[in-house]
């Protein structure tokens, strides 16, 4: 089954404790990205990757890091989480990253930073 | 920059009622337009899309027409069901230097009562 998986689905942590949210896709997609969803704001892009070792900032990259060492994986790293990073996070992928492509989303990771 | 505006929600309807969720956009060039749906506890999934002006996207009884003259992509369904209860997001994919980034509206919560 074609899918995007994320882990963990739920995470409670404390300010400053480094964490990683994993994302993996099995569709051989070149383009992957991370979004955060906040009430009243819709989804906003954090980082994206056009292919292995090619990443760039989205609209809200502050406080986040990413890496793309393998085509299927695109982890999101919060090196020193703060309460304003409490949010619902989605990983997404598409074949080439063109404007008209369908994006495939993971199930989401709900993060609470105390 | 690009932006998407959705009608204020939430929307509450009785089963078999007619649904309209308004969506307008601001963008340069010729973006693609999408409606994504998020069922409770799940990630976003594509509902329908249109990649050029006057195209109509349709799926599961939902329709939306890409109107360049009014910069709109309103979602409609003639007879809603309880199972349509979800959050609906209008989104824009500009392509070009935006690559696969989607610009989302704030989302509209739809609740359908029996």
PDB file of C-alpha atoms in Angstrom:
ATOM      1  CA  UNK A   1       0.000   0.000   0.000  1.00  0.00           C
ATOM      2  CA  UNK A   2       1.303   3.417  -1.011  1.00  0.00           C
ATOM      3  CA  UNK A   3       1.661   5.522   2.089  1.00  0.00           C
ATOM      4  CA  UNK A   4       3.505   8.119   4.139  1.00  0.00           C
ATOM      5  CA  UNK A   5       4.228   7.070   7.707  1.00  0.00           C
ATOM      6  CA  UNK A   6       5.207   9.221  10.675  1.00  0.00           C
ATOM      7  CA  UNK A   7       6.425   8.367  14.130  1.00  0.00           C
ATOM      8  CA  UNK A   8       5.580   8.991  16.844  1.00  0.00           C
ATOM      9  CA  UNK A   9       1.928   9.923  16.471  1.00  0.00           C
ATOM     10  CA  UNK A  10       1.824  11.662  19.833  1.00  0.00           C
ATOM     11  CA  UNK A  11       4.664  13.177  21.817  1.00  0.00           C
ATOM     12  CA  UNK A  12       4.864  15.128  25.058  1.00  0.00           C
ATOM     13  CA  UNK A  13       8.242  16.630  25.900  1.00  0.00           C
ATOM     14  CA  UNK A  14       9.821  19.426  27.903  1.00  0.00           C
ATOM     15  CA  UNK A  15      11.470  22.621  26.755  1.00  0.00           C
ATOM     16  CA  UNK A  16      14.997  22.075  25.443  1.00  0.00           C
ATOM     17  CA  UNK A  17      14.932  18.302  25.090  1.00  0.00           C
ATOM     18  CA  UNK A  18      15.964  17.383  21.548  1.00  0.00           C
ATOM     19  CA  UNK A  19      13.533  15.270  19.573  1.00  0.00           C
ATOM     20  CA  UNK A  20      13.162  13.775  16.113  1.00  0.00           C
ATOM     21  CA  UNK A  21       9.976  12.999  14.232  1.00  0.00           C
ATOM     22  CA  UNK A  22      10.490  10.441  11.500  1.00  0.00           C
ATOM     23  CA  UNK A  23       8.804  10.398   8.099  1.00  0.00           C
ATOM     24  CA  UNK A  24       9.009   7.688   5.477  1.00  0.00           C
ATOM     25  CA  UNK A  25       7.328   7.173   2.103  1.00  0.00           C
ATOM     26  CA  UNK A  26       7.218   4.057  -0.063  1.00  0.00           C
ATOM     27  CA  UNK A  27       6.243   5.665  -3.384  1.00  0.00           C
ATOM     28  CA  UNK A  28       9.746   6.572  -4.614  1.00  0.00           C
ATOM     29  CA  UNK A  29       8.803  10.250  -4.486  1.00  0.00           C
ATOM     30  CA  UNK A  30      11.535  12.821  -4.994  1.00  0.00           C
ATOM     31  CA  UNK A  31       9.773  15.678  -3.190  1.00  0.00           C
ATOM     32  CA  UNK A  32       9.060  15.644   0.539  1.00  0.00           C
ATOM     33  CA  UNK A  33       8.061  18.378   2.943  1.00  0.00           C
ATOM     34  CA  UNK A  34       6.959  19.156   6.477  1.00  0.00           C
ATOM     35  CA  UNK A  35       3.992  21.265   7.520  1.00  0.00           C
ATOM     36  CA  UNK A  36       2.642  22.399  10.844  1.00  0.00           C
ATOM     37  CA  UNK A  37      -1.062  22.876  11.436  1.00  0.00           C
ATOM     38  CA  UNK A  38      -2.299  25.459  13.907  1.00  0.00           C
ATOM     39  CA  UNK A  39      -5.908  26.510  14.578  1.00  0.00           C
ATOM     40  CA  UNK A  40      -7.067  29.323  12.329  1.00  0.00           C
ATOM     41  CA  UNK A  41      -3.833  29.275  10.310  1.00  0.00           C
ATOM     42  CA  UNK A  42      -4.239  26.192   8.152  1.00  0.00           C
ATOM     43  CA  UNK A  43      -1.023  24.367   7.306  1.00  0.00           C
ATOM     44  CA  UNK A  44       2.283  26.150   6.841  1.00  0.00           C
ATOM     45  CA  UNK A  45       5.372  24.655   5.252  1.00  0.00           C
ATOM     46  CA  UNK A  46       8.447  24.261   7.477  1.00  0.00           C
ATOM     47  CA  UNK A  47      11.047  22.675   5.165  1.00  0.00           C
ATOM     48  CA  UNK A  48      11.082  20.810   1.914  1.00  0.00           C
ATOM     49  CA  UNK A  49      13.411  18.546  -0.030  1.00  0.00           C
ATOM     50  CA  UNK A  50      13.632  18.161  -3.782  1.00  0.00           C
ATOM     51  CA  UNK A  51      15.773  15.017  -3.561  1.00  0.00           C
ATOM     52  CA  UNK A  52      18.524  13.336  -1.566  1.00  0.00           C
ATOM     53  CA  UNK A  53      20.840  15.914   0.044  1.00  0.00           C
ATOM     54  CA  UNK A  54      18.736  18.809  -1.352  1.00  0.00           C
ATOM     55  CA  UNK A  55      16.725  20.675   1.276  1.00  0.00           C
ATOM     56  CA  UNK A  56      15.475  24.224   1.673  1.00  0.00           C
ATOM     57  CA  UNK A  57      13.459  26.402   4.023  1.00  0.00           C
ATOM     58  CA  UNK A  58       9.726  26.828   3.792  1.00  0.00           C
ATOM     59  CA  UNK A  59       7.706  29.605   5.366  1.00  0.00           C
ATOM     60  CA  UNK A  60       8.306  28.835   9.073  1.00  0.00           C
ATOM     61  CA  UNK A  61      11.721  27.133   9.426  1.00  0.00           C
ATOM     62  CA  UNK A  62      12.908  28.739  12.689  1.00  0.00           C
ATOM     63  CA  UNK A  63      13.704  26.171  15.377  1.00  0.00           C
ATOM     64  CA  UNK A  64      13.658  23.177  13.021  1.00  0.00           C
ATOM     65  CA  UNK A  65      16.212  21.136  11.109  1.00  0.00           C
ATOM     66  CA  UNK A  66      15.831  18.425   8.484  1.00  0.00           C
ATOM     67  CA  UNK A  67      18.009  15.996   6.594  1.00  0.00           C
ATOM     68  CA  UNK A  68      17.530  13.842   3.502  1.00  0.00           C
ATOM     69  CA  UNK A  69      20.139  11.108   3.390  1.00  0.00           C
ATOM     70  CA  UNK A  70      17.873   8.538   1.778  1.00  0.00           C
ATOM     71  CA  UNK A  71      15.130   9.091  -0.748  1.00  0.00           C
ATOM     72  CA  UNK A  72      12.404   7.517   1.384  1.00  0.00           C
ATOM     73  CA  UNK A  73      13.145   9.261   4.705  1.00  0.00           C
ATOM     74  CA  UNK A  74      12.849  12.891   5.756  1.00  0.00           C
ATOM     75  CA  UNK A  75      13.135  13.362   9.531  1.00  0.00           C
ATOM     76  CA  UNK A  76      12.217  16.599  11.299  1.00  0.00           C
ATOM     77  CA  UNK A  77      14.531  17.590  14.128  1.00  0.00           C
ATOM     78  CA  UNK A  78      13.768  19.974  16.964  1.00  0.00           C
ATOM     79  CA  UNK A  79      17.106  20.531  18.698  1.00  0.00           C
ATOM     80  CA  UNK A  80      15.740  22.701  21.521  1.00  0.00           C
ATOM     81  CA  UNK A  81      11.943  22.587  21.494  1.00  0.00           C
ATOM     82  CA  UNK A  82       9.972  25.492  22.908  1.00  0.00           C
ATOM     83  CA  UNK A  83       6.271  25.757  23.834  1.00  0.00           C
ATOM     84  CA  UNK A  84       5.503  27.721  20.649  1.00  0.00           C
ATOM     85  CA  UNK A  85       6.370  24.576  18.700  1.00  0.00           C
ATOM     86  CA  UNK A  86       3.391  22.779  20.213  1.00  0.00           C
ATOM     87  CA  UNK A  87       1.444  21.874  17.103  1.00  0.00           C
ATOM     88  CA  UNK A  88       0.228  19.135  14.761  1.00  0.00           C
ATOM     89  CA  UNK A  89       2.898  18.176  12.243  1.00  0.00           C
ATOM     90  CA  UNK A  90       2.403  16.561   8.848  1.00  0.00           C
ATOM     91  CA  UNK A  91       4.891  15.083   6.452  1.00  0.00           C
ATOM     92  CA  UNK A  92       3.954  15.074   2.772  1.00  0.00           C
ATOM     93  CA  UNK A  93       5.427  13.779  -0.460  1.00  0.00           C
ATOM     94  CA  UNK A  94       4.875  14.020  -4.186  1.00  0.00           C
ATOM     95  CA  UNK A  95       6.596  12.642  -7.243  1.00  0.00           C
ATOM     96  CA  UNK A  96       8.590  15.641  -8.506  1.00  0.00           C
ATOM     97  CA  UNK A  97       7.450  18.692  -6.539  1.00  0.00           C
ATOM     98  CA  UNK A  98       5.569  20.504  -9.280  1.00  0.00           C
ATOM     99  CA  UNK A  99       2.672  22.836  -8.586  1.00  0.00           C
ATOM    100  CA  UNK A 100      -0.098  20.635  -9.970  1.00  0.00           C
ATOM    101  CA  UNK A 101       0.874  17.359  -8.334  1.00  0.00           C
ATOM    102  CA  UNK A 102      -1.158  15.644  -5.649  1.00  0.00           C
ATOM    103  CA  UNK A 103       0.567  15.676  -2.281  1.00  0.00           C
ATOM    104  CA  UNK A 104       0.321  12.581  -0.076  1.00  0.00           C
ATOM    105  CA  UNK A 105       0.187  13.258   3.639  1.00  0.00           C
ATOM    106  CA  UNK A 106       1.165  11.223   6.653  1.00  0.00           C
ATOM    107  CA  UNK A 107      -1.246  10.718   9.574  1.00  0.00           C
ATOM    108  CA  UNK A 108       0.257  13.527  11.643  1.00  0.00           C
ATOM    109  CA  UNK A 109       2.284  13.890  14.833  1.00  0.00           C
ATOM    110  CA  UNK A 110       0.750  15.817  17.694  1.00  0.00           C
ATOM    111  CA  UNK A 111       3.490  17.481  19.749  1.00  0.00           C
ATOM    112  CA  UNK A 112       3.099  19.128  23.135  1.00  0.00           C
ATOM    113  CA  UNK A 113       6.110  21.018  24.534  1.00  0.00           C
ATOM    114  CA  UNK A 114       5.828  21.843  28.227  1.00  0.00           C
TER     115      UNK A 114
ATOM    116  CA  UNK B   1       2.682  36.533  -2.018  1.00  0.00           C
ATOM    117  CA  UNK B   2       0.165  33.796  -2.585  1.00  0.00           C
ATOM    118  CA  UNK B   3      -2.788  33.414  -0.247  1.00  0.00           C
ATOM    119  CA  UNK B   4      -6.009  31.446   0.141  1.00  0.00           C
ATOM    120  CA  UNK B   5      -9.100  32.584   2.014  1.00  0.00           C
ATOM    121  CA  UNK B   6     -11.882  30.218   3.046  1.00  0.00           C
ATOM    122  CA  UNK B   7     -15.279  31.060   4.404  1.00  0.00           C
ATOM    123  CA  UNK B   8     -15.525  31.314   8.155  1.00  0.00           C
ATOM    124  CA  UNK B   9     -16.657  28.175   9.886  1.00  0.00           C
ATOM    125  CA  UNK B  10     -17.689  25.909  11.425  1.00  0.00           C
ATOM    126  CA  UNK B  11     -20.537  24.787   9.191  1.00  0.00           C
ATOM    127  CA  UNK B  12     -23.322  22.630  10.594  1.00  0.00           C
ATOM    128  CA  UNK B  13     -25.847  20.983   8.265  1.00  0.00           C
ATOM    129  CA  UNK B  14     -28.520  18.346   8.345  1.00  0.00           C
ATOM    130  CA  UNK B  15     -28.116  15.228   6.250  1.00  0.00           C
ATOM    131  CA  UNK B  16     -29.112  15.706   2.582  1.00  0.00           C
ATOM    132  CA  UNK B  17     -28.607  19.478   2.751  1.00  0.00           C
ATOM    133  CA  UNK B  18     -26.715  21.382   0.060  1.00  0.00           C
ATOM    134  CA  UNK B  19     -23.150  22.359   0.886  1.00  0.00           C
ATOM    135  CA  UNK B  20     -21.091  25.294  -0.311  1.00  0.00           C
ATOM    136  CA  UNK B  21     -17.712  26.234   1.119  1.00  0.00           C
ATOM    137  CA  UNK B  22     -16.286  29.376  -0.418  1.00  0.00           C
ATOM    138  CA  UNK B  23     -12.628  29.691  -1.359  1.00  0.00           C
ATOM    139  CA  UNK B  24     -10.855  32.608  -3.014  1.00  0.00           C
ATOM    140  CA  UNK B  25      -7.201  32.981  -3.794  1.00  0.00           C
ATOM    141  CA  UNK B  26      -4.508  35.492  -4.639  1.00  0.00           C
ATOM    142  CA  UNK B  27      -1.633  34.366  -6.810  1.00  0.00           C
ATOM    143  CA  UNK B  28       0.530  35.406  -9.706  1.00  0.00           C
ATOM    144  CA  UNK B  29       0.656  33.237 -12.776  1.00  0.00           C
ATOM    145  CA  UNK B  30      -1.486  30.139 -13.202  1.00  0.00           C
ATOM    146  CA  UNK B  31      -1.671  28.092 -10.013  1.00  0.00           C
ATOM    147  CA  UNK B  32      -3.283  24.720  -9.515  1.00  0.00           C
ATOM    148  CA  UNK B  33      -6.115  24.558  -6.991  1.00  0.00           C
ATOM    149  CA  UNK B  34      -6.980  21.774  -4.579  1.00  0.00           C
ATOM    150  CA  UNK B  35      -9.461  20.720  -1.965  1.00  0.00           C
ATOM    151  CA  UNK B  36      -8.070  18.450   0.731  1.00  0.00           C
ATOM    152  CA  UNK B  37     -10.161  16.754   3.420  1.00  0.00           C
ATOM    153  CA  UNK B  38      -9.079  15.762   6.907  1.00  0.00           C
ATOM    154  CA  UNK B  39     -11.225  13.185   8.682  1.00  0.00           C
ATOM    155  CA  UNK B  40     -10.984  13.003  12.479  1.00  0.00           C
ATOM    156  CA  UNK B  41      -7.617  11.664  13.626  1.00  0.00           C
ATOM    157  CA  UNK B  42      -6.267  11.294  10.099  1.00  0.00           C
ATOM    158  CA  UNK B  43      -3.947  13.106   7.733  1.00  0.00           C
ATOM    159  CA  UNK B  44      -5.068  15.162   4.775  1.00  0.00           C
ATOM    160  CA  UNK B  45      -6.165  13.459   1.598  1.00  0.00           C
ATOM    161  CA  UNK B  46      -6.897  14.918  -1.786  1.00  0.00           C
ATOM    162  CA  UNK B  47     -10.590  15.407  -2.474  1.00  0.00           C
ATOM    163  CA  UNK B  48     -10.340  17.047  -5.902  1.00  0.00           C
ATOM    164  CA  UNK B  49      -8.200  19.387  -7.932  1.00  0.00           C
ATOM    165  CA  UNK B  50      -8.113  21.593 -11.027  1.00  0.00           C
ATOM    166  CA  UNK B  51      -4.960  22.612 -12.816  1.00  0.00           C
ATOM    167  CA  UNK B  52      -6.200  25.301 -15.208  1.00  0.00           C
ATOM    168  CA  UNK B  53      -8.927  27.893 -15.541  1.00  0.00           C
ATOM    169  CA  UNK B  54     -12.484  26.596 -16.168  1.00  0.00           C
ATOM    170  CA  UNK B  55     -11.521  23.052 -15.167  1.00  0.00           C
ATOM    171  CA  UNK B  56     -13.986  21.304 -12.891  1.00  0.00           C
ATOM    172  CA  UNK B  57     -12.705  18.870 -10.305  1.00  0.00           C
ATOM    173  CA  UNK B  58     -15.090  16.270  -8.936  1.00  0.00           C
ATOM    174  CA  UNK B  59     -15.003  13.324  -6.562  1.00  0.00           C
ATOM    175  CA  UNK B  60     -17.440  11.550  -4.206  1.00  0.00           C
ATOM    176  CA  UNK B  61     -20.244  13.932  -5.204  1.00  0.00           C
ATOM    177  CA  UNK B  62     -18.168  17.039  -4.475  1.00  0.00           C
ATOM    178  CA  UNK B  63     -17.409  19.552  -7.234  1.00  0.00           C
ATOM    179  CA  UNK B  64     -15.401  22.743  -7.625  1.00  0.00           C
ATOM    180  CA  UNK B  65     -14.740  24.886 -10.707  1.00  0.00           C
ATOM    181  CA  UNK B  66     -11.560  26.928 -11.197  1.00  0.00           C
ATOM    182  CA  UNK B  67     -12.806  30.472 -11.911  1.00  0.00           C
ATOM    183  CA  UNK B  68      -9.924  32.731 -12.867  1.00  0.00           C
ATOM    184  CA  UNK B  69     -12.139  35.787 -13.418  1.00  0.00           C
ATOM    185  CA  UNK B  70     -13.345  35.684  -9.813  1.00  0.00           C
ATOM    186  CA  UNK B  71     -10.216  33.967  -8.412  1.00  0.00           C
ATOM    187  CA  UNK B  72     -12.424  31.371  -6.763  1.00  0.00           C
ATOM    188  CA  UNK B  73     -12.650  27.603  -6.272  1.00  0.00           C
ATOM    189  CA  UNK B  74     -15.823  27.040  -4.266  1.00  0.00           C
ATOM    190  CA  UNK B  75     -16.614  23.514  -3.050  1.00  0.00           C
ATOM    191  CA  UNK B  76     -20.161  22.193  -3.504  1.00  0.00           C
ATOM    192  CA  UNK B  77     -22.095  19.028  -2.807  1.00  0.00           C
ATOM    193  CA  UNK B  78     -25.755  18.550  -3.518  1.00  0.00           C
ATOM    194  CA  UNK B  79     -26.616  16.231  -0.635  1.00  0.00           C
ATOM    195  CA  UNK B  80     -24.251  15.798   2.313  1.00  0.00           C
ATOM    196  CA  UNK B  81     -24.017  12.712   4.489  1.00  0.00           C
ATOM    197  CA  UNK B  82     -22.981  12.251   8.101  1.00  0.00           C
ATOM    198  CA  UNK B  83     -19.798  10.614   6.807  1.00  0.00           C
ATOM    199  CA  UNK B  84     -18.802  13.930   5.153  1.00  0.00           C
ATOM    200  CA  UNK B  85     -18.144  15.461   8.583  1.00  0.00           C
ATOM    201  CA  UNK B  86     -14.518  16.563   8.424  1.00  0.00           C
ATOM    202  CA  UNK B  87     -12.246  19.577   8.024  1.00  0.00           C
ATOM    203  CA  UNK B  88     -11.951  20.883   4.455  1.00  0.00           C
ATOM    204  CA  UNK B  89      -8.929  22.812   3.235  1.00  0.00           C
ATOM    205  CA  UNK B  90      -8.658  24.818   0.058  1.00  0.00           C
ATOM    206  CA  UNK B  91      -5.081  24.989  -1.204  1.00  0.00           C
ATOM    207  CA  UNK B  92      -3.045  26.509  -4.007  1.00  0.00           C
ATOM    208  CA  UNK B  93       0.021  25.074  -5.707  1.00  0.00           C
ATOM    209  CA  UNK B  94       1.929  27.768  -7.535  1.00  0.00           C
ATOM    210  CA  UNK B  95       4.785  25.664  -8.881  1.00  0.00           C
ATOM    211  CA  UNK B  96       7.767  27.514 -10.327  1.00  0.00           C
ATOM    212  CA  UNK B  97      10.156  28.567  -7.577  1.00  0.00           C
ATOM    213  CA  UNK B  98       7.554  27.463  -5.002  1.00  0.00           C
ATOM    214  CA  UNK B  99       8.049  23.878  -6.226  1.00  0.00           C
ATOM    215  CA  UNK B 100       5.536  21.604  -4.520  1.00  0.00           C
ATOM    216  CA  UNK B 101       4.607  23.945  -1.703  1.00  0.00           C
ATOM    217  CA  UNK B 102       0.888  24.199  -1.015  1.00  0.00           C
ATOM    218  CA  UNK B 103      -0.561  27.416   0.370  1.00  0.00           C
ATOM    219  CA  UNK B 104      -3.562  26.510   2.517  1.00  0.00           C
ATOM    220  CA  UNK B 105      -6.643  28.301   3.675  1.00  0.00           C
ATOM    221  CA  UNK B 106      -7.478  28.164   7.362  1.00  0.00           C
ATOM    222  CA  UNK B 107      -9.788  25.154   7.013  1.00  0.00           C
ATOM    223  CA  UNK B 108     -13.558  24.790   7.438  1.00  0.00           C
ATOM    224  CA  UNK B 109     -15.014  22.363   9.943  1.00  0.00           C
ATOM    225  CA  UNK B 110     -18.118  20.644   8.584  1.00  0.00           C
ATOM    226  CA  UNK B 111     -20.490  18.781  10.881  1.00  0.00           C
ATOM    227  CA  UNK B 112     -23.431  16.906   9.393  1.00  0.00           C
ATOM    228  CA  UNK B 113     -26.242  15.764  11.689  1.00  0.00           C
ATOM    229  CA  UNK B 114     -28.625  12.870  10.918  1.00  0.00           C
TER     230      UNK B 114
END
